[in-house]
Amino acid sequence: MLDLKWIRNHPKALDRALEKRGLRPLSDLLLQQDALHREALSKLERVRALKNTLDDEIAQRKAKKMDCEDYFARATLLKKEEGGYAEDVKYYYEELYKHLSELPNVPAEDVPVATGEQGNIEVFRYGIPADKAWRKDHVALGRMRKELDLEQAAKNSGARFVYLSGGIARLERALGQWMLDIHTQKFGYTELYAPLLMKEASFFGAGQLPKFRDDLFCTTTGLFLIPTAEVPLLNWARDRIFLPEELPLRLTALTPCFRSEAGSAGRDTHGILRQHQFNKVEMFIFCAAEEAAKHHEAMTSQAEYLLQALELPYRKMLLCSGDMGHAAQKTYDLEVWIPSEQTYREISSCSDCGAYQARRIQAKVRGIHGELDYVHTLNGSGLPTGRALLAILEQYQCEDGNVTIPMVLRPYMGGNSSLNGVCSG
């Protein structure tokens, strides 16, 4: 959420930021709602002050056994007036808060301005995509091995679910364990076991609500299934006050993720590229404002390290203002090469969210002089196991249907060099 004081002092800056995201100016509306709320609050406080003074006078007259009838009548009128102003305050606050909660974050100054993904800028490219005429896509390869079954999953759960078995299931599990070990042992993240079901307020804190309600799965109890571990990792700091020496704080978790993909009808329906359920390792950092840019670059390089260790070709993209997530002020996407599609697909998104999320969950840091300020939050995919699995199956396959195991994963696969036990070519 954006700072209301900042909006009061910089209304034109807000409108410029909204314009960068392809949205209409809203500063006039917000300032008008703010003025109405503050005016109603002022009237309420004035009436309450009069009522308190009158209550004191009544108490004094009662003590002296003086007549209070006129004072009681005035008190009744003031109480009624107080109730009316209290309703006004509540109404104007809810209207103001509703619009504030729907505002996206302000793009950083170095974010390119454009309306869609065509405005994203390639920053770096790693590896040379290899191609072989006999190469199968991951679905054909998985069916050939009898270890990937979309049809049986569809019978039981509908589209965008999969059964994995045998070597492919083990490889998916190995990816998650390896990624967690890298983040905790090499990069200093603390692993969390986190809830998969969370309250609506937790999703509001992350910026998932109210905007993305249709993309979430809601249970009959009102709890929502997490679309990413970003939600529980962020809310671990709800209502907390950190000391400077406790920051930066790095958290990671491997969790199932659940997405309804309401806005993606007809897109990426082949295979396991876009699923309702998938596993992902999430990176999350709480830090001081002045260190956020440095940690953003580091977090992105940590996701890149995984792709380089797996020897998967990818490119690093700086997202434009119109393609960034709602809560982000700057985002890098890493896109891995998918041979069967002859294109790059997003496999990691690393975002600096500034104080936007921390303000929604009241996560703060206490300065050396006792002052409180909001921490800054950063999140990144490190990585989704399903898309990493897809890329490995398509790029490490052998002509006979065997799949070579990347060197870094072999200790997690019983030392085997391929899914069949030994490398066949």
CSV table of C-alpha atoms in Angstrom, one decimal:
chain,number,residue,atom,x,y,z
A,1,MET,CA,0.0,0.0,0.0
A,2,LEU,CA,1.2,3.5,-0.8
A,3,ASP,CA,1.8,6.1,2.0
A,4,LEU,CA,-1.1,8.5,2.2
A,5,LYS,CA,1.1,11.3,3.4
A,6,TRP,CA,3.3,10.8,0.3
A,7,ILE,CA,0.2,11.0,-1.9
A,8,ARG,CA,-0.9,14.3,-0.2
A,9,ASN,CA,2.6,15.8,-0.9
A,10,HIS,CA,3.2,14.3,-4.3
A,11,PRO,CA,-0.2,14.0,-6.1
A,12,LYS,CA,1.3,14.5,-9.6
A,13,ALA,CA,4.0,11.9,-8.9
A,14,LEU,CA,1.2,9.4,-8.2
A,15,ASP,CA,-0.6,10.2,-11.4
A,16,ARG,CA,2.7,9.9,-13.4
A,17,ALA,CA,3.3,6.5,-11.7
A,18,LEU,CA,-0.2,5.3,-12.6
A,19,GLU,CA,0.2,6.5,-16.2
A,20,LYS,CA,3.4,4.4,-16.5
A,21,ARG,CA,1.2,1.4,-15.6
A,22,GLY,CA,-1.4,2.3,-18.1
A,23,LEU,CA,-3.9,3.5,-15.5
A,24,ARG,CA,-5.9,6.7,-15.2
A,25,PRO,CA,-5.0,9.5,-12.8
A,26,LEU,CA,-6.5,9.1,-9.3
A,27,SER,CA,-4.9,11.8,-7.2
A,28,ASP,CA,-7.9,14.2,-7.4
A,29,LEU,CA,-10.3,11.5,-6.3
A,30,LEU,CA,-8.0,10.3,-3.4
A,31,LEU,CA,-7.4,13.8,-2.2
A,32,GLN,CA,-11.1,14.6,-2.3
A,33,GLN,CA,-11.9,11.4,-0.3
A,34,ASP,CA,-9.0,12.3,2.1
A,35,ALA,CA,-10.4,15.8,2.7
A,36,LEU,CA,-13.9,14.5,3.3
A,37,HIS,CA,-12.6,12.0,5.8
A,38,ARG,CA,-10.4,14.5,7.6
A,39,GLU,CA,-13.3,17.1,7.7
A,40,ALA,CA,-15.7,14.5,9.2
A,41,LEU,CA,-13.0,13.5,11.7
A,42,SER,CA,-12.5,17.1,12.7
A,43,LYS,CA,-16.2,17.6,13.3
A,44,LEU,CA,-16.4,14.3,15.3
A,45,GLU,CA,-13.5,15.4,17.5
A,46,ARG,CA,-15.1,18.9,18.0
A,47,VAL,CA,-18.5,17.3,19.0
A,48,ARG,CA,-16.8,14.9,21.4
A,49,ALA,CA,-14.9,17.7,23.0
A,50,LEU,CA,-18.2,19.6,23.6
A,51,LYS,CA,-19.8,16.5,24.9
A,52,ASN,CA,-17.0,15.9,27.4
A,53,THR,CA,-17.2,19.5,28.6
A,54,LEU,CA,-20.9,19.2,29.0
A,55,ASP,CA,-20.6,15.9,30.9
A,56,ASP,CA,-18.2,17.6,33.3
A,57,GLU,CA,-20.7,20.4,33.8
A,58,ILE,CA,-23.5,17.9,34.5
A,59,ALA,CA,-21.4,16.1,37.0
A,60,GLN,CA,-20.6,19.4,38.8
A,61,ARG,CA,-24.3,20.5,38.9
A,62,LYS,CA,-25.4,17.0,40.1
A,63,ALA,CA,-22.8,17.4,43.0
A,64,LYS,CA,-24.4,20.7,43.9
A,65,LYS,CA,-27.9,19.2,43.5
A,66,MET,CA,-28.7,21.8,40.8
A,67,ASP,CA,-31.2,21.3,37.9
A,68,CYS,CA,-29.7,19.5,34.9
A,69,GLU,CA,-32.7,19.1,32.6
A,70,ASP,CA,-31.5,21.5,29.9
A,71,TYR,CA,-28.0,20.0,30.1
A,72,PHE,CA,-29.4,16.5,29.6
A,73,ALA,CA,-31.3,17.7,26.5
A,74,ARG,CA,-28.1,19.3,25.1
A,75,ALA,CA,-26.2,16.1,25.8
A,76,THR,CA,-28.8,14.0,23.9
A,77,LEU,CA,-28.5,16.3,20.9
A,78,LEU,CA,-24.7,16.1,21.0
A,79,LYS,CA,-24.8,12.3,21.3
A,80,LYS,CA,-27.0,12.1,18.2
A,81,GLU,CA,-24.7,14.5,16.4
A,82,GLU,CA,-21.7,12.4,17.4
A,83,GLY,CA,-23.3,9.3,16.0
A,84,GLY,CA,-23.9,11.0,12.7
A,85,TYR,CA,-20.3,12.2,12.4
A,86,ALA,CA,-19.0,8.8,13.4
A,87,GLU,CA,-20.9,7.2,10.6
A,88,ASP,CA,-19.5,9.8,8.2
A,89,VAL,CA,-15.9,9.1,9.4
A,90,LYS,CA,-16.4,5.3,8.9
A,91,TYR,CA,-17.9,5.7,5.5
A,92,TYR,CA,-15.3,8.1,4.1
A,93,TYR,CA,-12.5,6.1,5.6
A,94,GLU,CA,-13.7,2.9,4.0
A,95,GLU,CA,-14.1,4.6,0.6
A,96,LEU,CA,-10.6,6.1,0.9
A,97,TYR,CA,-9.0,2.8,2.1
A,98,LYS,CA,-10.7,0.9,-0.7
A,99,HIS,CA,-9.1,3.0,-3.3
A,100,LEU,CA,-5.7,3.1,-1.5
A,101,SER,CA,-5.7,-0.7,-1.3
A,102,GLU,CA,-6.3,-1.1,-5.0
A,103,LEU,CA,-3.4,1.2,-6.0
A,104,PRO,CA,-0.3,-0.6,-7.5
A,105,ASN,CA,3.2,0.2,-6.3
A,106,VAL,CA,5.2,3.1,-7.9
A,107,PRO,CA,7.7,1.9,-10.5
A,108,ALA,CA,11.3,2.6,-9.8
A,109,GLU,CA,13.0,5.3,-11.9
A,110,ASP,CA,15.1,2.9,-13.9
A,111,VAL,CA,12.1,0.7,-14.9
A,112,PRO,CA,11.3,1.1,-18.7
A,113,VAL,CA,7.9,2.6,-19.4
A,114,ALA,CA,5.7,0.5,-21.7
A,115,THR,CA,2.2,-1.0,-21.6
A,116,GLY,CA,3.1,-4.7,-22.1
A,117,GLU,CA,5.7,-7.4,-22.3
A,118,GLN,CA,6.9,-6.1,-25.6
A,119,GLY,CA,8.5,-3.3,-23.6
A,120,ASN,CA,10.6,-5.6,-21.5
A,121,ILE,CA,14.4,-5.2,-21.9
A,122,GLU,CA,16.8,-8.1,-22.2
A,123,VAL,CA,19.7,-7.6,-19.8
A,124,PHE,CA,21.7,-10.8,-20.1
A,125,ARG,CA,21.7,-14.1,-21.9
A,126,TYR,CA,23.3,-17.4,-20.8
A,127,GLY,CA,24.0,-20.5,-22.9
A,128,ILE,CA,23.4,-21.4,-26.5
A,129,PRO,CA,20.2,-23.4,-27.1
A,130,ALA,CA,21.0,-26.7,-28.8
A,131,ASP,CA,18.7,-28.4,-31.1
A,132,LYS,CA,18.4,-32.0,-32.4
A,133,ALA,CA,15.9,-33.1,-35.0
A,134,TRP,CA,14.9,-36.2,-32.9
A,135,ARG,CA,14.1,-34.2,-29.8
A,136,LYS,CA,10.7,-34.8,-28.3
A,137,ASP,CA,8.7,-32.4,-26.2
A,138,HIS,CA,8.4,-33.3,-22.5
A,139,VAL,CA,4.9,-34.7,-22.8
A,140,ALA,CA,5.8,-37.1,-25.6
A,141,LEU,CA,9.0,-38.1,-23.7
A,142,GLY,CA,7.1,-38.6,-20.5
A,143,ARG,CA,4.5,-40.8,-22.2
A,144,MET,CA,7.2,-42.8,-23.9
A,145,ARG,CA,8.8,-43.5,-20.5
A,146,LYS,CA,5.3,-44.1,-19.0
A,147,GLU,CA,6.2,-41.6,-16.2
A,148,LEU,CA,4.0,-38.6,-17.1
A,149,ASP,CA,0.2,-39.0,-17.2
A,150,LEU,CA,-2.0,-36.0,-18.0
A,151,GLU,CA,-5.0,-38.0,-19.0
A,152,GLN,CA,-5.4,-39.9,-15.7
A,153,ALA,CA,-5.0,-36.7,-13.8
A,154,ALA,CA,-7.7,-35.1,-15.9
A,155,LYS,CA,-10.1,-37.9,-15.1
A,156,ASN,CA,-9.7,-37.3,-11.4
A,157,SER,CA,-9.0,-33.5,-11.2
A,158,GLY,CA,-9.7,-31.9,-14.5
A,159,ALA,CA,-7.3,-30.0,-16.8
A,160,ARG,CA,-3.9,-28.6,-15.7
A,161,PHE,CA,-3.0,-31.5,-13.3
A,162,VAL,CA,-0.5,-34.3,-13.8
A,163,TYR,CA,0.7,-37.6,-12.4
A,164,LEU,CA,4.5,-38.0,-12.3
A,165,SER,CA,6.0,-41.4,-11.5
A,166,GLY,CA,9.2,-43.3,-11.4
A,167,GLY,CA,12.4,-41.5,-12.4
A,168,ILE,CA,10.7,-38.3,-13.5
A,169,ALA,CA,8.9,-38.0,-10.1
A,170,ARG,CA,12.2,-38.6,-8.3
A,171,LEU,CA,13.9,-36.0,-10.5
A,172,GLU,CA,11.2,-33.4,-9.6
A,173,ARG,CA,11.7,-34.2,-5.9
A,174,ALA,CA,15.5,-34.0,-6.3
A,175,LEU,CA,15.2,-30.5,-7.8
A,176,GLY,CA,13.3,-29.1,-4.8
A,177,GLN,CA,15.8,-30.6,-2.3
A,178,TRP,CA,18.8,-29.4,-4.2
A,179,MET,CA,17.4,-25.9,-4.6
A,180,LEU,CA,16.6,-25.7,-0.8
A,181,ASP,CA,20.1,-26.8,0.0
A,182,ILE,CA,21.7,-24.2,-2.2
A,183,HIS,CA,19.7,-21.4,-0.7
A,184,THR,CA,20.2,-22.4,2.9
A,185,GLN,CA,23.8,-23.6,2.7
A,186,LYS,CA,25.3,-21.3,0.1
A,187,PHE,CA,23.2,-18.2,0.2
A,188,GLY,CA,22.3,-18.0,3.9
A,189,TYR,CA,18.5,-18.3,3.8
A,190,THR,CA,16.6,-19.8,6.7
A,191,GLU,CA,14.2,-22.5,5.7
A,192,LEU,CA,10.6,-22.3,6.9
A,193,TYR,CA,7.9,-24.9,6.9
A,194,ALA,CA,4.9,-22.7,6.2
A,195,PRO,CA,1.0,-22.9,6.1
A,196,LEU,CA,-0.6,-23.6,2.7
A,197,LEU,CA,-4.0,-22.2,3.9
A,198,MET,CA,-4.1,-18.6,5.0
A,199,LYS,CA,-6.6,-15.9,5.9
A,200,GLU,CA,-7.9,-13.2,3.5
A,201,ALA,CA,-5.9,-10.5,5.4
A,202,SER,CA,-2.7,-12.4,4.6
A,203,PHE,CA,-3.4,-12.2,0.9
A,204,PHE,CA,-4.3,-8.6,1.2
A,205,GLY,CA,-0.9,-8.0,2.8
A,206,ALA,CA,0.9,-9.6,-0.1
A,207,GLY,CA,-1.1,-7.5,-2.6
A,208,GLN,CA,-2.9,-10.6,-4.0
A,209,LEU,CA,-6.2,-9.1,-2.8
A,210,PRO,CA,-8.4,-7.5,-3.7
A,211,LYS,CA,-7.1,-7.4,-7.3
A,212,PHE,CA,-6.4,-11.1,-8.0
A,213,ARG,CA,-9.3,-12.8,-6.1
A,214,ASP,CA,-10.3,-14.8,-9.3
A,215,ASP,CA,-6.9,-16.4,-9.5
A,216,LEU,CA,-7.1,-17.9,-6.0
A,217,PHE,CA,-8.7,-21.1,-4.7
A,218,CYS,CA,-10.9,-20.3,-1.7
A,219,THR,CA,-12.0,-23.1,0.7
A,220,THR,CA,-15.5,-23.4,2.3
A,221,THR,CA,-14.0,-22.0,5.6
A,222,GLY,CA,-12.9,-18.8,4.0
A,223,LEU,CA,-9.2,-19.7,3.9
A,224,PHE,CA,-7.3,-19.4,0.7
A,225,LEU,CA,-4.7,-21.9,-0.8
A,226,ILE,CA,-1.4,-20.1,-1.4
A,227,PRO,CA,-0.5,-19.4,-5.0
A,228,THR,CA,3.2,-19.0,-3.9
A,229,ALA,CA,5.1,-19.2,-0.6
A,230,GLU,CA,5.6,-15.4,-0.9
A,231,VAL,CA,2.3,-15.1,1.1
A,232,PRO,CA,3.3,-17.1,4.2
A,233,LEU,CA,6.9,-15.9,4.2
A,234,LEU,CA,5.8,-12.2,4.0
A,235,ASN,CA,3.2,-12.6,6.7
A,236,TRP,CA,5.7,-14.3,9.1
A,237,ALA,CA,6.7,-10.7,9.8
A,238,ARG,CA,3.1,-9.4,10.4
A,239,ASP,CA,3.0,-6.8,13.2
A,240,ARG,CA,6.7,-7.4,14.0
A,241,ILE,CA,9.3,-4.7,14.8
A,242,PHE,CA,12.9,-5.7,13.9
A,243,LEU,CA,16.1,-4.3,15.3
A,244,PRO,CA,18.6,-3.1,12.7
A,245,GLU,CA,21.0,-5.9,13.5
A,246,GLU,CA,18.3,-8.5,12.6
A,247,LEU,CA,18.3,-7.3,9.0
A,248,PRO,CA,18.7,-8.5,6.3
A,249,LEU,CA,16.6,-11.5,7.1
A,250,ARG,CA,16.5,-14.2,4.3
A,251,LEU,CA,13.7,-16.8,4.3
A,252,THR,CA,13.0,-19.7,1.9
A,253,ALA,CA,10.4,-22.4,1.6
A,254,LEU,CA,9.5,-25.3,-0.7
A,255,THR,CA,5.7,-25.5,-1.0
A,256,PRO,CA,3.0,-26.7,-3.2
A,257,CYS,CA,1.4,-23.7,-5.0
A,258,PHE,CA,-2.2,-23.5,-6.2
A,259,ARG,CA,-3.5,-21.1,-9.0
A,260,SER,CA,-6.8,-21.1,-10.7
A,261,GLU,CA,-5.3,-19.4,-13.7
A,262,ALA,CA,-8.6,-17.7,-14.3
A,263,GLY,CA,-7.1,-15.2,-16.7
A,264,SER,CA,-5.2,-17.7,-18.8
A,265,ALA,CA,-8.0,-19.6,-20.5
A,266,GLY,CA,-6.6,-21.3,-23.7
A,267,ARG,CA,-3.0,-20.3,-22.9
A,268,ASP,CA,-0.2,-22.8,-22.4
A,269,THR,CA,-2.5,-25.8,-22.2
A,270,HIS,CA,0.1,-28.3,-23.5
A,271,GLY,CA,1.9,-30.3,-20.9
A,272,ILE,CA,3.0,-29.1,-17.4
A,273,LEU,CA,4.0,-25.5,-18.3
A,274,ARG,CA,1.0,-24.0,-16.6
A,275,GLN,CA,-0.6,-26.1,-13.8
A,276,HIS,CA,-3.2,-25.5,-11.1
A,277,GLN,CA,-0.8,-27.3,-8.7
A,278,PHE,CA,3.0,-27.2,-8.7
A,279,ASN,CA,5.9,-27.1,-6.3
A,280,LYS,CA,8.2,-24.0,-6.0
A,281,VAL,CA,11.1,-22.8,-3.9
A,282,GLU,CA,10.6,-19.2,-2.8
A,283,MET,CA,13.2,-16.7,-1.7
A,284,PHE,CA,12.2,-13.8,0.5
A,285,ILE,CA,14.2,-10.9,2.1
A,286,PHE,CA,13.3,-8.3,4.7
A,287,CYS,CA,15.9,-5.5,4.7
A,288,ALA,CA,16.4,-1.8,5.3
A,289,ALA,CA,15.3,0.6,2.6
A,290,GLU,CA,18.9,1.7,1.6
A,291,GLU,CA,19.9,-1.9,1.0
A,292,ALA,CA,17.0,-3.1,-1.1
A,293,ALA,CA,18.5,-2.4,-4.5
A,294,LYS,CA,21.6,-4.4,-3.6
A,295,HIS,CA,19.6,-7.3,-2.3
A,296,HIS,CA,17.4,-7.3,-5.4
A,297,GLU,CA,20.4,-7.8,-7.6
A,298,ALA,CA,21.8,-10.5,-5.3
A,299,MET,CA,18.5,-12.4,-5.2
A,300,THR,CA,18.3,-12.4,-8.9
A,301,SER,CA,21.9,-13.6,-9.3
A,302,GLN,CA,21.0,-16.5,-6.8
A,303,ALA,CA,18.2,-17.6,-9.1
A,304,GLU,CA,20.6,-17.3,-12.1
A,305,TYR,CA,23.1,-19.5,-10.2
A,306,LEU,CA,20.6,-22.4,-10.2
A,307,LEU,CA,20.0,-22.2,-13.9
A,308,GLN,CA,23.7,-22.0,-14.6
A,309,ALA,CA,24.4,-24.9,-12.4
A,310,LEU,CA,21.8,-26.9,-14.3
A,311,GLU,CA,23.4,-25.6,-17.5
A,312,LEU,CA,20.0,-24.4,-18.8
A,313,PRO,CA,20.1,-21.6,-21.4
A,314,TYR,CA,18.1,-18.6,-20.2
A,315,ARG,CA,17.8,-14.8,-20.5
A,316,LYS,CA,17.4,-12.1,-17.9
A,317,MET,CA,14.7,-9.5,-18.6
A,318,LEU,CA,14.0,-6.2,-16.9
A,319,LEU,CA,10.2,-5.8,-16.9
A,320,CYS,CA,8.6,-2.6,-18.1
A,321,SER,CA,6.1,-0.7,-16.0
A,322,GLY,CA,3.0,-2.2,-17.7
A,323,ASP,CA,4.2,-5.8,-17.2
A,324,MET,CA,5.2,-5.8,-13.5
A,325,GLY,CA,3.3,-7.3,-10.7
A,326,HIS,CA,0.9,-5.2,-8.7
A,327,ALA,CA,3.1,-5.0,-5.6
A,328,ALA,CA,6.5,-4.6,-7.3
A,329,GLN,CA,8.4,-1.4,-8.0
A,330,LYS,CA,11.1,-3.3,-10.0
A,331,THR,CA,11.2,-6.8,-11.4
A,332,TYR,CA,13.6,-9.1,-13.2
A,333,ASP,CA,12.3,-12.2,-15.0
A,334,LEU,CA,14.5,-15.1,-15.9
A,335,GLU,CA,13.2,-17.0,-18.9
A,336,VAL,CA,14.5,-20.5,-19.6
A,337,TRP,CA,14.8,-21.9,-23.1
A,338,ILE,CA,12.1,-24.5,-24.0
A,339,PRO,CA,13.3,-26.5,-27.1
A,340,SER,CA,9.9,-27.8,-28.1
A,341,GLU,CA,8.5,-24.3,-28.3
A,342,GLN,CA,11.7,-22.7,-29.7
A,343,THR,CA,11.3,-19.8,-27.2
A,344,TYR,CA,12.1,-18.6,-23.7
A,345,ARG,CA,9.6,-19.0,-20.9
A,346,GLU,CA,9.5,-17.4,-17.5
A,347,ILE,CA,11.0,-19.6,-14.7
A,348,SER,CA,11.7,-17.0,-12.1
A,349,SER,CA,10.5,-13.5,-11.2
A,350,CYS,CA,12.5,-11.5,-8.6
A,351,SER,CA,10.8,-8.3,-7.3
A,352,ASP,CA,11.7,-5.4,-5.1
A,353,CYS,CA,8.4,-4.4,-3.5
A,354,GLY,CA,9.8,-1.5,-1.4
A,355,ALA,CA,7.6,-0.7,1.7
A,356,TYR,CA,4.4,-1.6,-0.2
A,357,GLN,CA,3.8,-5.0,1.4
A,358,ALA,CA,5.3,-4.1,4.8
A,359,ARG,CA,2.9,-1.2,5.2
A,360,ARG,CA,0.0,-3.6,4.7
A,361,ILE,CA,1.2,-6.0,7.3
A,362,GLN,CA,2.8,-3.4,9.7
A,363,ALA,CA,6.3,-4.9,9.6
A,364,LYS,CA,8.8,-2.3,10.8
A,365,VAL,CA,12.4,-1.7,11.9
A,366,ARG,CA,13.4,0.4,14.9
A,367,GLY,CA,16.2,2.9,14.1
A,368,ILE,CA,19.2,3.7,16.4
A,369,HIS,CA,17.3,6.6,17.8
A,370,GLY,CA,14.1,4.7,18.5
A,371,GLU,CA,12.3,5.8,15.3
A,372,LEU,CA,10.2,3.3,13.4
A,373,ASP,CA,10.2,2.8,9.7
A,374,TYR,CA,8.8,0.1,7.4
A,375,VAL,CA,11.1,-2.6,6.2
A,376,HIS,CA,11.5,-3.3,2.5
A,377,THR,CA,10.5,-6.7,1.1
A,378,LEU,CA,11.9,-8.6,-1.8
A,379,ASN,CA,10.7,-12.0,-3.3
A,380,GLY,CA,11.8,-14.3,-6.0
A,381,SER,CA,11.3,-17.8,-7.4
A,382,GLY,CA,14.2,-20.0,-6.8
A,383,LEU,CA,12.9,-22.0,-8.7
A,384,PRO,CA,9.6,-23.8,-9.6
A,385,THR,CA,10.5,-27.4,-9.8
A,386,GLY,CA,7.9,-28.2,-12.6
A,387,ARG,CA,9.3,-25.7,-15.2
A,388,ALA,CA,12.9,-26.7,-14.3
A,389,LEU,CA,11.9,-30.3,-14.8
A,390,LEU,CA,10.3,-29.5,-18.1
A,391,ALA,CA,13.4,-27.8,-19.3
A,392,ILE,CA,15.7,-30.6,-18.2
A,393,LEU,CA,13.6,-33.3,-19.8
A,394,GLU,CA,13.6,-31.5,-23.1
A,395,GLN,CA,17.3,-30.4,-23.1
A,396,TYR,CA,18.9,-33.5,-21.4
A,397,GLN,CA,17.0,-36.2,-23.2
A,398,CYS,CA,18.7,-39.0,-25.3
A,399,GLU,CA,17.4,-40.3,-28.6
A,400,ASP,CA,16.3,-43.6,-27.0
A,401,GLY,CA,14.1,-41.8,-24.4
A,402,ASN,CA,16.7,-41.9,-21.6
A,403,VAL,CA,17.4,-38.6,-19.8
A,404,THR,CA,20.9,-37.5,-18.6
A,405,ILE,CA,20.8,-36.2,-15.1
A,406,PRO,CA,22.6,-32.8,-14.6
A,407,MET,CA,25.8,-33.2,-12.6
A,408,VAL,CA,24.6,-31.2,-9.6
A,409,LEU,CA,21.5,-33.4,-9.2
A,410,ARG,CA,23.3,-36.8,-9.3
A,411,PRO,CA,24.0,-36.9,-5.5
A,412,TYR,CA,20.2,-36.5,-5.0
A,413,MET,CA,19.5,-39.2,-7.6
A,414,GLY,CA,21.5,-42.0,-6.0
A,415,GLY,CA,24.6,-41.1,-7.9
A,416,ASN,CA,23.0,-42.2,-11.2
A,417,SER,CA,24.0,-40.4,-14.4
A,418,SER,CA,20.6,-40.8,-16.1
A,419,LEU,CA,17.0,-41.8,-15.3
A,420,ASN,CA,17.8,-45.3,-16.5
A,421,GLY,CA,20.8,-45.6,-14.1
A,422,VAL,CA,23.6,-45.0,-16.7
A,423,CYS,CA,23.9,-42.5,-19.5
A,424,SER,CA,22.9,-43.9,-22.9
A,425,GLY,CA,24.2,-41.1,-25.0
